[in-house]
Amino acid sequence: MEKPAENHSNDTDSIDSDNQDVQKFNPLNDPEDQGNAENLSHHVSRILSTQEGMERVATLARVLSTKTKKDMDHFEINKENFDLELLLKYLRDRSAEQGIESANAGVSFRDLTCWGVDASAAHGPSVTEMSINYLSFWKMFQKDNRKQRMIIQNFVGVLEPGEMVLCLGKPGAGCSSLLKAVAGEIENFTKVEGSFSYDGLDQAEMMQKYKGYVVYNPELDFHFPYITVKETIQLALRCKTPQKRIDNMSRSEYVDNMLRVSFLQTTFFFSHSILTFVFDFLLQLWCTVFGLTHTYATRVGNDFVRGVSGGERKRVSIVEALALNASVYCFDNATRGLDASTALEFTQCLRTATNMLGCSAFVAIYQAGQNIYELFDKVSVLYKGRQIYWGPADQGVSYFEKMGYLKPSRMTAPEFLTAVTSPSSRQVQPGFEGKVPESSEEFAEYWVNSPEYANLMTEMDEFDANHNGDETRQRLDFVNQQRKQKGNRQKSQFMVTYWSQLYYLMLRGFQRTKGNITYTIVYISSFVTKGFVVGSMYYHIPKSTNGAYSRGGILFYVLLFCSVTSLAEIANSFSTRNILVKQKSYSMYHLSAEALQEIITEFPRS
């Protein structure tokens, strides 16, 4: 019984020590240099290139990962000892002077209801049905009579920039559907009702003009297994490199700086108001914040190809998403396949990300520990497609205890909130038998009539009143104008031109070939070997009509062999589909550019 308390004491001492190190860190020792903008710029590089500077800034990352948005608002820095604030002021002023805007945005939704096709009504068509469908084209104009089911019903919520919300519920409760609806991934829904407000913009306009600012990160990690971690993140950075950059650095310098510093686990401690001005500098710190230094040149891998671990692959997915510089992130079952320690590291990294960039994050976790839970600002509890709570995370337990449910002393808060939705796991307080809600409908009715729901409505009204759609539209249009590459269409969802996308994808295509060079060597060797074998069989064919049959046979064999061998590429095309769909939803590139680059890069081999 003594050991847990001891460990907790050690953790507390470690955090206190880190906080002391934060206040002692003085990267600028020369007062004369502090007033010189050029020397300050050199100081940034000097700090990040020294071991002591890296260790100090890594300490800041650990401190930042333990702070919620409420803590950030009240956290004060010792200005006498913490001269890093001067660096942030310099970066802020430089960004303001150069007119670099931020695209941060919160989101609110009212009466969100999603419909989908019942799984019992969904089936794969047979070959005969597929053939008949081409002849029965008029059926496309008929009404869909498949059985539909309401997946989520009457959801409400609001999330300010810099906040994180944890979506809790058993599988099938509607967590994934909520995240997909918020991110605009509604193709699989038959009908979506309700209203969204992205700082005053409705969802239709947001998805049409600013899709890249709302990102849905799926449950599974889809990456090309044969390229390295650096090359994976490098493509995201290249496709999202803004046209206007601090100090007019080149595109290659921007990408190199993002990667060089991002793999070193560093960050700066700052307030939310400063953060929005210094994205171009802070993004350099990503891969470092997520502890990917040692995986810099390691293949990403997958379930069949050896590469980084599952936790590291999850962090690669996060860095890839954060490199997009979006406003709203949705992480679906983000800790799937991770152990408790790695899951906590993931949440701390995401907490750092929201504090640094001011973006908002929806995170669905089915098995969350207490340490993970405490890092979130808000929590949403779902029960069979119904919302039964949305509010501050530190008030979630008291809400259900006030309702009449008992929280065992050894049960964590997320376990209790999930257990409330399970009839076999929840416990009722003495004296509340028969008085507490039991079905999902009763829970939803209790929630709608509660004071917490009224407070949420007030918060949503304030959010809508404080955010004007015209101002947001003007701001995002200006951000697009700054970020889009010259020659790109203003209405395009992509940051770089089509030809730049093709060039970057061709580089990745050659990297994929290089990463799987064994397959390429075996593939070419098989052609050469079979060429010699077949050639030896038909050696010295008579040039008369006596050799016509043999000559026709070898031509037929060569054509047949090449045709059959090329069928092996079909399986590879299907295996990359999920990766391409994900990156298309990220608005990274046109799928036609990927198809064209594959023809070009595969031509020498095939």
Coordinates of C-alpha atoms in Angstrom, one line a residue:
M1 CA 0.0 0.0 0.0
E2 CA 3.0 2.3 0.4
K3 CA 4.4 1.9 -3.1
P4 CA 1.7 3.6 -5.1
A5 CA 1.9 6.7 -2.9
E6 CA 5.7 6.6 -3.2
N7 CA 5.5 6.5 -7.0
H8 CA 3.0 9.3 -7.0
S9 CA 5.3 11.3 -4.8
N10 CA 8.2 10.7 -7.2
D11 CA 6.0 11.8 -10.1
T12 CA 5.1 15.0 -8.3
D13 CA 8.7 15.7 -7.4
S14 CA 9.6 15.2 -11.1
I15 CA 7.0 17.7 -12.2
D16 CA 8.0 20.2 -9.6
S17 CA 11.6 19.8 -10.7
D18 CA 10.6 20.3 -14.3
N19 CA 8.8 23.5 -13.4
Q20 CA 11.9 24.8 -11.6
D21 CA 13.9 24.0 -14.7
V22 CA 11.4 25.9 -16.8
Q23 CA 11.9 29.0 -14.7
K24 CA 15.7 28.7 -14.6
F25 CA 16.1 28.3 -18.3
N26 CA 17.8 31.4 -19.7
P27 CA 18.8 30.9 -23.3
L28 CA 19.7 34.5 -23.9
N29 CA 22.6 35.5 -21.7
D30 CA 23.8 38.6 -23.6
P31 CA 21.5 41.6 -22.9
E32 CA 22.9 43.4 -25.9
D33 CA 21.9 40.6 -28.3
Q34 CA 18.4 40.5 -26.9
G35 CA 17.5 43.7 -28.6
N36 CA 18.8 42.7 -32.0
A37 CA 16.3 40.8 -34.1
E38 CA 19.0 39.3 -36.3
N39 CA 20.9 37.9 -33.3
L40 CA 17.7 36.6 -31.8
S41 CA 17.2 34.6 -34.9
H42 CA 20.7 33.1 -34.6
H43 CA 19.9 32.4 -30.9
V44 CA 17.0 30.2 -31.9
S45 CA 19.2 28.0 -34.0
R46 CA 21.9 28.0 -31.4
I47 CA 19.6 26.9 -28.6
L48 CA 18.2 24.1 -30.7
S49 CA 21.6 22.9 -31.9
T50 CA 23.1 22.5 -28.4
Q51 CA 22.6 19.5 -26.1
E52 CA 21.9 21.6 -23.1
G53 CA 19.3 23.7 -25.0
M54 CA 17.6 20.6 -26.3
E55 CA 17.4 19.1 -22.8
R56 CA 16.0 22.3 -21.3
V57 CA 13.4 22.6 -24.0
A58 CA 12.5 19.0 -23.7
T59 CA 11.8 19.7 -20.0
L60 CA 9.4 22.4 -21.2
A61 CA 7.6 19.9 -23.3
R62 CA 7.1 17.6 -20.3
V63 CA 5.7 20.5 -18.3
L64 CA 3.4 21.6 -21.1
S65 CA 2.0 18.0 -21.6
T66 CA 0.5 18.0 -18.1
K67 CA -1.5 21.3 -18.5
T68 CA -5.1 21.5 -19.5
K69 CA -6.4 24.7 -21.2
K70 CA -7.7 26.0 -17.8
D71 CA -4.2 25.5 -16.3
M72 CA -2.7 27.3 -19.2
D73 CA -4.9 30.3 -18.7
H74 CA -3.6 30.7 -15.1
F75 CA 0.0 29.6 -15.5
E76 CA 2.5 32.4 -15.0
I77 CA 6.1 32.5 -16.0
N78 CA 8.8 34.1 -14.0
K79 CA 9.8 36.8 -16.4
E80 CA 13.0 37.6 -14.6
N81 CA 14.5 34.1 -15.2
F82 CA 12.6 32.9 -18.3
D83 CA 14.0 34.8 -21.2
L84 CA 12.5 32.4 -23.7
E85 CA 9.4 34.6 -23.5
L86 CA 11.5 37.2 -25.4
L87 CA 12.1 34.7 -28.2
L88 CA 8.4 34.1 -28.4
K89 CA 7.7 37.8 -28.5
Y90 CA 10.3 38.1 -31.3
L91 CA 8.6 35.4 -33.3
R92 CA 5.2 36.9 -32.6
D93 CA 6.3 40.3 -33.8
R94 CA 8.0 38.9 -36.9
S95 CA 4.8 37.1 -37.8
A96 CA 2.7 40.1 -37.2
E97 CA 5.0 42.3 -39.2
Q98 CA 4.8 39.9 -42.1
G99 CA 1.0 39.5 -41.8
I100 CA 1.0 35.7 -41.2
E101 CA -2.5 34.8 -40.0
S102 CA -3.8 31.8 -38.0
A103 CA -6.6 29.5 -39.1
N104 CA -7.7 28.4 -35.6
A105 CA -11.4 27.7 -35.2
G106 CA -13.7 26.1 -32.7
V107 CA -16.8 24.1 -33.4
S108 CA -20.4 23.8 -32.1
F109 CA -23.3 21.6 -33.2
R110 CA -26.9 21.4 -32.3
D111 CA -29.5 18.6 -32.7
L112 CA -27.0 16.4 -34.6
T113 CA -28.7 13.3 -35.9
C114 CA -27.2 10.8 -38.3
W115 CA -28.9 8.0 -40.2
G116 CA -27.3 4.9 -41.8
V117 CA -28.2 1.7 -43.5
D118 CA -28.9 -1.2 -41.1
A119 CA -26.1 -3.8 -41.3
S120 CA -28.7 -6.5 -41.9
A121 CA -29.7 -4.8 -45.1
A122 CA -26.2 -4.4 -46.4
H123 CA -24.7 -7.2 -48.5
G124 CA -22.1 -7.6 -51.2
P125 CA -23.5 -8.0 -54.7
S126 CA -22.9 -11.2 -56.7
V127 CA -21.4 -11.2 -60.2
T128 CA -24.8 -11.7 -61.7
E129 CA -26.2 -8.8 -59.8
M130 CA -23.4 -6.5 -60.8
S131 CA -24.0 -7.4 -64.5
I132 CA -27.7 -6.8 -64.2
N133 CA -27.1 -3.4 -62.5
Y134 CA -25.4 -2.1 -65.6
L135 CA -28.5 -2.9 -67.6
S136 CA -30.9 -1.6 -65.0
F137 CA -29.6 2.0 -64.9
W138 CA -33.1 3.3 -64.2
K139 CA -32.9 1.9 -60.7
M140 CA -30.5 4.8 -59.9
F141 CA -33.5 7.1 -60.0
Q142 CA -35.7 5.0 -57.7
K143 CA -36.1 5.6 -54.0
D144 CA -33.8 3.7 -51.7
N145 CA -36.0 1.2 -49.8
R146 CA -33.2 -0.3 -47.6
K147 CA -33.9 -0.4 -43.9
Q148 CA -32.4 2.6 -42.2
R149 CA -31.3 3.1 -38.6
M150 CA -30.7 6.2 -36.5
I151 CA -27.1 6.0 -35.4
I152 CA -26.8 9.1 -33.2
Q153 CA -29.7 11.3 -32.1
N154 CA -29.9 15.0 -30.9
F155 CA -26.3 15.6 -30.0
V156 CA -25.1 19.0 -28.9
G157 CA -21.7 20.4 -28.0
V158 CA -19.2 23.1 -28.3
L159 CA -15.4 23.1 -28.2
E160 CA -13.3 26.2 -28.1
P161 CA -9.8 26.5 -29.8
G162 CA -7.2 24.8 -27.5
E163 CA -9.7 22.5 -25.9
M164 CA -9.8 18.7 -25.9
V165 CA -13.0 16.5 -25.4
L166 CA -12.9 12.8 -24.6
C167 CA -15.8 10.8 -26.1
L168 CA -16.6 7.8 -23.9
G169 CA -19.0 5.0 -24.6
K170 CA -19.1 1.3 -25.3
P171 CA -18.5 0.1 -28.9
G172 CA -21.7 0.9 -30.9
A173 CA -22.5 3.9 -28.7
G174 CA -21.8 6.3 -31.6
C175 CA -18.4 7.7 -30.8
S176 CA -17.0 7.1 -34.3
S177 CA -20.1 8.5 -35.9
L178 CA -19.9 11.7 -33.9
L179 CA -16.3 12.2 -34.9
K180 CA -17.0 11.5 -38.6
A181 CA -19.9 13.9 -38.5
V182 CA -17.8 16.7 -37.0
A183 CA -15.1 16.1 -39.6
G184 CA -17.5 16.1 -42.5
E185 CA -16.9 12.4 -43.3
I186 CA -20.6 11.8 -43.9
E187 CA -20.5 9.8 -47.2
N188 CA -21.5 6.6 -45.4
F189 CA -24.5 8.2 -43.8
T190 CA -27.8 8.2 -45.6
K191 CA -29.0 11.4 -43.9
V192 CA -27.5 13.9 -41.5
E193 CA -29.7 16.4 -39.6
G194 CA -28.7 19.3 -37.4
S195 CA -26.5 22.4 -37.6
F196 CA -22.8 23.0 -37.3
S197 CA -20.9 26.2 -36.6
Y198 CA -17.2 26.4 -37.3
D199 CA -16.6 29.9 -35.8
G200 CA -19.8 30.9 -37.6
L201 CA -19.5 28.9 -40.8
D202 CA -21.9 26.1 -41.6
Q203 CA -20.6 22.6 -42.4
A204 CA -21.5 22.7 -46.1
E205 CA -19.3 25.8 -46.7
M206 CA -16.6 24.6 -44.5
M207 CA -16.3 21.3 -46.3
Q208 CA -16.5 23.0 -49.7
K209 CA -13.9 25.7 -49.2
Y210 CA -11.9 24.8 -46.2
K211 CA -11.9 21.0 -45.9
G212 CA -8.2 20.8 -45.1
Y213 CA -8.8 22.6 -41.8
V214 CA -11.0 19.8 -40.4
V215 CA -9.1 16.4 -40.1
Y216 CA -10.5 13.0 -39.2
N217 CA -7.8 10.5 -38.1
P218 CA -9.1 7.0 -38.5
E219 CA -8.8 4.2 -35.9
L220 CA -6.2 2.2 -37.9
D221 CA -2.8 3.6 -38.9
F222 CA -2.6 3.6 -42.7
H223 CA 0.9 4.3 -44.0
F224 CA 3.2 3.1 -46.8
P225 CA 5.2 0.5 -45.0
Y226 CA 8.4 0.7 -47.1
I227 CA 9.2 4.4 -46.6
T228 CA 10.8 5.9 -43.5
V229 CA 9.2 8.0 -40.8
K230 CA 11.0 11.0 -42.2
E231 CA 9.8 10.5 -45.7
T232 CA 6.2 9.9 -44.5
I233 CA 6.0 13.2 -42.6
Q234 CA 8.0 15.0 -45.3
L235 CA 5.3 14.5 -47.8
A236 CA 2.7 16.0 -45.5
L237 CA 4.9 19.0 -44.9
R238 CA 5.6 19.5 -48.6
C239 CA 2.0 19.3 -49.5
K240 CA 1.1 21.8 -46.8
T241 CA 4.0 24.2 -46.9
P242 CA 2.6 27.7 -46.9
Q243 CA 3.5 30.1 -49.6
K244 CA 4.2 32.8 -47.1
R245 CA 6.8 31.8 -44.5
I246 CA 8.6 33.6 -41.7
D247 CA 11.7 35.5 -43.0
N248 CA 10.9 34.3 -46.6
M249 CA 12.7 31.0 -46.1
S250 CA 12.6 28.7 -49.1
R251 CA 10.3 25.7 -49.3
S252 CA 13.2 23.2 -48.9
E253 CA 14.4 25.1 -45.8
Y254 CA 10.9 25.1 -44.3
V255 CA 10.6 21.3 -44.7
D256 CA 14.1 20.7 -43.5
N257 CA 13.6 22.8 -40.4
M258 CA 10.3 21.2 -39.6
L259 CA 12.0 17.8 -39.8
R260 CA 15.3 18.6 -38.2
V261 CA 13.9 20.1 -35.0
S262 CA 10.7 18.2 -35.0
F263 CA 12.6 14.9 -34.3
L264 CA 14.3 16.2 -31.2
Q265 CA 11.5 16.4 -28.5
T266 CA 11.4 20.1 -27.9
T267 CA 8.8 22.7 -27.4
F268 CA 8.3 26.2 -26.0
F269 CA 6.1 27.2 -23.1
F270 CA 3.7 29.9 -24.0
S271 CA 0.2 31.2 -23.7
H272 CA -2.6 30.5 -26.1
S273 CA -2.8 34.1 -27.3
I274 CA 0.9 34.0 -28.4
L275 CA 0.6 30.6 -29.9
T276 CA -1.5 31.6 -32.9
F277 CA 1.2 33.8 -34.2
V278 CA 4.2 31.4 -34.3
F279 CA 2.9 28.3 -36.0
D280 CA 5.7 28.3 -38.6
F281 CA 8.3 28.1 -35.9
L282 CA 6.5 25.8 -33.5
L283 CA 5.7 23.2 -36.2
Q284 CA 9.5 22.5 -36.3
L285 CA 9.1 20.9 -32.9
W286 CA 6.6 18.2 -33.7
C287 CA 8.5 15.1 -34.3
T288 CA 10.6 15.9 -31.3
V289 CA 7.7 16.5 -29.1
F290 CA 6.4 13.0 -30.0
G291 CA 9.8 11.3 -29.3
L292 CA 10.5 10.1 -32.8
T293 CA 14.2 11.0 -32.9
H294 CA 15.5 7.4 -33.0
T295 CA 13.0 6.4 -35.7
Y296 CA 14.1 9.1 -38.1
A297 CA 15.5 6.6 -40.7
T298 CA 13.4 3.6 -39.8
R299 CA 10.7 2.2 -42.1
V300 CA 7.1 2.8 -40.9
G301 CA 6.1 -0.9 -41.5
N302 CA 2.8 -2.5 -40.9
D303 CA 1.4 -5.8 -39.6
F304 CA 3.5 -7.7 -42.1
V305 CA 6.5 -5.5 -42.8
R306 CA 8.9 -4.9 -39.9
G307 CA 9.2 -1.3 -38.9
V308 CA 8.5 1.0 -35.9
S309 CA 6.4 -0.2 -33.0
G310 CA 2.6 0.2 -32.8
G311 CA 2.9 3.2 -30.5
E312 CA 5.5 4.9 -32.6
R313 CA 3.3 4.3 -35.7
K314 CA 0.4 5.9 -33.9
R315 CA 2.6 8.9 -33.2
V316 CA 3.6 9.1 -36.8
S317 CA -0.1 9.3 -37.7
I318 CA -0.5 12.2 -35.2
V319 CA 2.5 14.1 -36.5
E320 CA 1.3 13.6 -40.1
A321 CA -2.1 15.0 -39.1
L322 CA -0.7 17.9 -37.1
A323 CA 1.7 18.8 -40.0
L324 CA -1.5 19.7 -41.9
N325 CA -2.0 22.8 -39.6
A326 CA -5.7 22.2 -39.3
S327 CA -8.2 23.8 -36.9
V328 CA -10.2 20.8 -35.7
Y329 CA -8.9 17.3 -35.2
C330 CA -10.9 14.1 -34.7
F331 CA -9.0 11.0 -33.5
D332 CA -11.0 7.8 -33.6
N333 CA -10.1 5.1 -31.0
A334 CA -6.7 6.7 -30.8
T335 CA -5.2 4.3 -28.3
R336 CA -6.1 1.1 -30.1
G337 CA -3.4 -1.5 -29.7
L338 CA -1.3 0.6 -27.4
D339 CA -0.3 -0.3 -23.9
A340 CA -1.2 2.0 -20.9
S341 CA 2.1 3.8 -20.9
T342 CA 2.1 4.5 -24.6
A343 CA -1.5 5.6 -24.5
L344 CA -0.7 8.1 -21.8
E345 CA 2.3 9.4 -23.9
F346 CA -0.1 9.8 -26.9
T347 CA -2.5 11.9 -24.9
Q348 CA 0.2 14.0 -23.4
C349 CA 1.6 14.7 -26.9
L350 CA -1.9 15.6 -28.1
R351 CA -2.4 17.8 -25.1
T352 CA 0.9 19.5 -26.0
A353 CA -0.3 20.0 -29.5
T354 CA -3.5 21.7 -28.6
N355 CA -1.7 23.9 -26.1
M356 CA 0.9 24.8 -28.7
L357 CA -1.3 25.4 -31.8
G358 CA -4.6 26.3 -30.2
C359 CA -6.4 23.7 -32.3
S360 CA -9.4 21.7 -30.9
A361 CA -9.4 18.0 -30.7
F362 CA -12.2 15.3 -30.4
V363 CA -10.7 12.0 -29.1
A364 CA -12.6 8.7 -28.8
I365 CA -10.9 6.3 -26.4
Y366 CA -12.7 3.1 -25.2
Q367 CA -10.2 2.3 -22.4
A368 CA -8.9 5.4 -20.8
G369 CA -6.9 5.6 -17.6
Q370 CA -7.3 8.2 -14.9
N371 CA -4.1 10.0 -15.9
I372 CA -5.4 10.2 -19.5
Y373 CA -8.8 11.5 -18.4
E374 CA -7.3 14.3 -16.3
L375 CA -5.7 15.8 -19.4
F376 CA -9.0 16.5 -21.1
D377 CA -11.0 19.7 -20.7
K378 CA -14.4 18.2 -21.5
V379 CA -16.0 14.8 -21.7
S380 CA -18.9 13.5 -23.7
V381 CA -20.7 10.3 -22.6
L382 CA -22.7 8.3 -25.2
Y383 CA -25.1 5.5 -24.6
K384 CA -26.6 3.6 -27.6
G385 CA -26.6 6.6 -29.9
R386 CA -27.8 9.0 -27.2
Q387 CA -25.8 11.8 -25.6
I388 CA -26.2 11.6 -21.8
Y389 CA -23.5 14.2 -20.8
W390 CA -21.3 16.9 -22.3
G391 CA -19.4 19.2 -20.0
P392 CA -16.2 19.8 -18.0
A393 CA -14.3 16.6 -17.3
D394 CA -13.9 17.4 -13.7
Q395 CA -17.6 17.5 -13.2
G396 CA -18.6 14.3 -15.1
V397 CA -18.4 12.0 -12.0
S398 CA -20.4 14.3 -9.8
Y399 CA -23.1 14.6 -12.4
F400 CA -23.8 10.9 -12.4
E401 CA -23.4 10.6 -8.6
K402 CA -26.0 13.3 -8.2
M403 CA -28.2 11.3 -10.5
G404 CA -28.0 8.4 -8.0
Y405 CA -25.2 6.1 -9.2
L406 CA -22.4 4.9 -7.0
K407 CA -18.8 5.2 -7.9
P408 CA -16.7 2.5 -6.1
S409 CA -13.6 3.9 -4.4
R410 CA -11.2 2.0 -6.6
M411 CA -12.8 2.8 -9.9
T412 CA -11.4 5.5 -12.1
A413 CA -13.5 8.3 -13.5
P414 CA -13.6 7.0 -17.2
E415 CA -14.4 3.5 -16.0
F416 CA -17.3 4.8 -13.9
L417 CA -18.6 7.0 -16.8
T418 CA -18.5 4.0 -19.1
A419 CA -19.9 1.6 -16.5
V420 CA -23.0 3.8 -16.1
T421 CA -24.0 2.8 -19.6
S422 CA -23.8 -0.9 -18.8
P423 CA -26.7 -2.4 -16.8
S424 CA -24.4 -5.2 -15.6
S425 CA -21.7 -2.9 -14.3
R426 CA -23.4 0.2 -12.8
Q427 CA -24.3 0.4 -9.1
V428 CA -27.1 2.5 -7.6
Q429 CA -26.7 4.4 -4.4
P430 CA -28.9 3.2 -1.4
G431 CA -32.2 5.0 -1.5
F432 CA -32.2 5.7 -5.2
E433 CA -33.5 2.3 -6.3
G434 CA -36.1 2.7 -9.0
K435 CA -35.5 6.5 -9.2
V436 CA -32.4 6.6 -11.5
P437 CA -32.6 6.4 -15.3
E438 CA -31.9 3.0 -16.8
S439 CA -32.5 3.1 -20.6
S440 CA -30.7 5.3 -23.0
E441 CA -33.9 7.3 -23.6
E442 CA -34.3 7.9 -19.9
F443 CA -30.7 9.0 -19.6
A444 CA -31.1 11.4 -22.5
E445 CA -34.3 12.9 -21.1
Y446 CA -32.6 13.4 -17.7
W447 CA -29.7 15.1 -19.5
V448 CA -31.9 17.5 -21.4
N449 CA -33.7 18.6 -18.3
S450 CA -30.5 19.0 -16.2
P451 CA -28.8 22.3 -15.1
E452 CA -25.7 21.1 -16.9
Y453 CA -27.5 21.0 -20.2
A454 CA -28.8 24.5 -19.6
N455 CA -25.2 25.7 -18.9
L456 CA -24.1 24.0 -22.2
M457 CA -26.9 25.9 -24.1
T458 CA -25.7 29.1 -22.6
E459 CA -22.1 28.4 -23.5
M460 CA -23.2 27.5 -27.1
D461 CA -25.2 30.7 -27.4
E462 CA -22.1 32.7 -26.3
F463 CA -20.0 30.9 -28.8
D464 CA -22.3 31.6 -31.6
A465 CA -22.6 35.3 -30.6
N466 CA -18.9 35.8 -30.3
H467 CA -18.1 34.3 -33.7
N468 CA -19.3 36.0 -36.9
G469 CA -19.4 34.0 -40.1
D470 CA -18.4 36.9 -42.3
E471 CA -15.3 37.6 -40.2
T472 CA -14.3 33.9 -40.2
R473 CA -14.8 33.6 -43.9
Q474 CA -12.7 36.7 -44.5
R475 CA -10.0 35.4 -42.2
L476 CA -9.8 31.9 -43.7
D477 CA -9.8 33.4 -47.2
F478 CA -6.9 35.5 -46.3
V479 CA -5.1 32.5 -44.7
N480 CA -5.7 30.5 -47.9
Q481 CA -4.3 33.4 -49.9
Q482 CA -1.2 33.4 -47.8
R483 CA -0.7 29.6 -47.8
K484 CA -1.5 28.6 -51.4
Q485 CA 1.3 28.3 -53.8
K486 CA 1.5 30.7 -56.7
G487 CA -0.4 29.4 -59.7
N488 CA -2.9 27.5 -57.6
R489 CA -6.6 28.1 -58.0
Q490 CA -8.1 30.2 -55.2
K491 CA -11.0 27.8 -54.9
S492 CA -8.8 24.8 -54.7
Q493 CA -8.7 22.8 -51.4
F494 CA -5.0 22.0 -52.0
M495 CA -2.1 24.2 -50.9
V496 CA 0.3 23.4 -53.8
T497 CA -0.3 23.2 -57.5
Y498 CA -1.1 20.0 -59.4
W499 CA 2.4 19.8 -60.9
S500 CA 4.0 20.2 -57.5
Q501 CA 1.8 17.4 -56.1
L502 CA 3.0 15.2 -59.0
Y503 CA 6.6 16.0 -58.3
Y504 CA 6.3 15.3 -54.6
L505 CA 4.4 12.1 -55.2
M506 CA 7.0 10.9 -57.8
L507 CA 9.7 11.4 -55.1
R508 CA 7.6 9.2 -52.8
G509 CA 7.1 6.7 -55.5
F510 CA 10.9 6.3 -56.0
Q511 CA 11.3 6.1 -52.2
R512 CA 8.8 3.3 -52.1
T513 CA 10.7 1.4 -54.7
K514 CA 14.0 2.0 -52.9
G515 CA 12.5 0.9 -49.6
N516 CA 11.4 -2.4 -51.1
I517 CA 14.4 -2.9 -53.4
T518 CA 14.4 -6.6 -52.8
Y519 CA 11.1 -7.0 -54.5
T520 CA 12.3 -4.9 -57.4
I521 CA 15.5 -6.9 -57.8
V522 CA 13.6 -10.3 -57.7
Y523 CA 11.0 -8.9 -60.1
I524 CA 13.6 -7.8 -62.7
S525 CA 15.7 -10.9 -62.1
S526 CA 12.8 -13.2 -62.8
F527 CA 12.2 -11.5 -66.1
V528 CA 15.9 -11.8 -67.1
T529 CA 16.1 -15.4 -66.0
K530 CA 12.9 -16.4 -67.8
G531 CA 14.2 -14.5 -70.8
F532 CA 17.3 -16.6 -70.9
V533 CA 15.4 -19.8 -70.4
V534 CA 12.8 -19.1 -73.1
G535 CA 15.5 -17.8 -75.4
S536 CA 17.5 -21.0 -75.0
M537 CA 14.4 -23.1 -75.9
Y538 CA 13.9 -21.2 -79.1
Y539 CA 17.6 -20.7 -80.0
H540 CA 18.5 -20.7 -83.7
I541 CA 14.9 -20.7 -85.0
P542 CA 14.9 -21.2 -88.8
K543 CA 14.2 -18.1 -90.8
S544 CA 12.1 -20.1 -93.2
T545 CA 8.4 -21.1 -92.8
N546 CA 9.6 -24.1 -90.7
G547 CA 10.2 -21.7 -87.8
A548 CA 6.9 -19.8 -88.1
Y549 CA 5.2 -22.0 -85.4
S550 CA 8.1 -21.6 -83.0
R551 CA 8.4 -17.9 -83.6
G552 CA 4.6 -17.5 -82.9
G553 CA 4.9 -19.6 -79.8
I554 CA 7.7 -17.5 -78.2
L555 CA 5.8 -14.3 -79.0
F556 CA 2.6 -15.7 -77.4
Y557 CA 4.5 -16.8 -74.3
V558 CA 6.2 -13.5 -73.8
L559 CA 3.0 -11.5 -74.1
L560 CA 1.1 -14.0 -71.8
F561 CA 3.9 -13.9 -69.2
C562 CA 4.0 -10.1 -69.1
S563 CA 0.2 -9.9 -68.9
V564 CA -0.1 -12.4 -66.1
T565 CA 2.8 -11.0 -64.1
S566 CA 1.2 -7.5 -64.2
L567 CA -1.9 -8.8 -62.5
A568 CA 0.2 -9.0 -59.3
E569 CA 0.0 -5.2 -59.2
I570 CA -3.8 -5.3 -58.6
A571 CA -3.3 -6.5 -55.0
N572 CA -0.8 -3.7 -54.4
S573 CA -3.3 -1.2 -55.7
F574 CA -6.0 -2.4 -53.2
S575 CA -3.5 -2.4 -50.3
T576 CA -2.8 1.3 -50.8
R577 CA -6.5 2.3 -51.2
N578 CA -7.0 3.2 -47.5
I579 CA -3.8 5.3 -47.4
L580 CA -4.9 7.3 -50.5
V581 CA -8.4 7.8 -49.2
K582 CA -7.1 9.1 -45.9
Q583 CA -4.7 11.5 -47.5
K584 CA -7.3 12.7 -49.9
S585 CA -9.5 13.6 -47.0
Y586 CA -6.6 15.5 -45.6
S587 CA -6.6 17.6 -48.9
M588 CA -3.0 16.7 -49.5
Y589 CA -3.2 15.9 -53.2
H590 CA -5.3 14.9 -56.2
L591 CA -5.7 11.1 -56.6
S592 CA -5.1 11.6 -60.3
A593 CA -1.7 12.9 -59.5
E594 CA -0.9 9.7 -57.5
A595 CA -2.2 7.5 -60.4
L596 CA 0.0 9.5 -62.9
Q597 CA 3.1 9.3 -60.8
E598 CA 2.6 5.5 -60.4
I599 CA 2.6 5.1 -64.2
I600 CA 5.8 7.2 -64.4
T601 CA 7.8 5.7 -61.5
E602 CA 6.7 2.1 -62.3
F603 CA 7.5 2.4 -66.1
P604 CA 11.2 1.6 -65.8
R605 CA 10.6 -1.5 -63.8
S606 CA 7.5 -2.9 -65.5

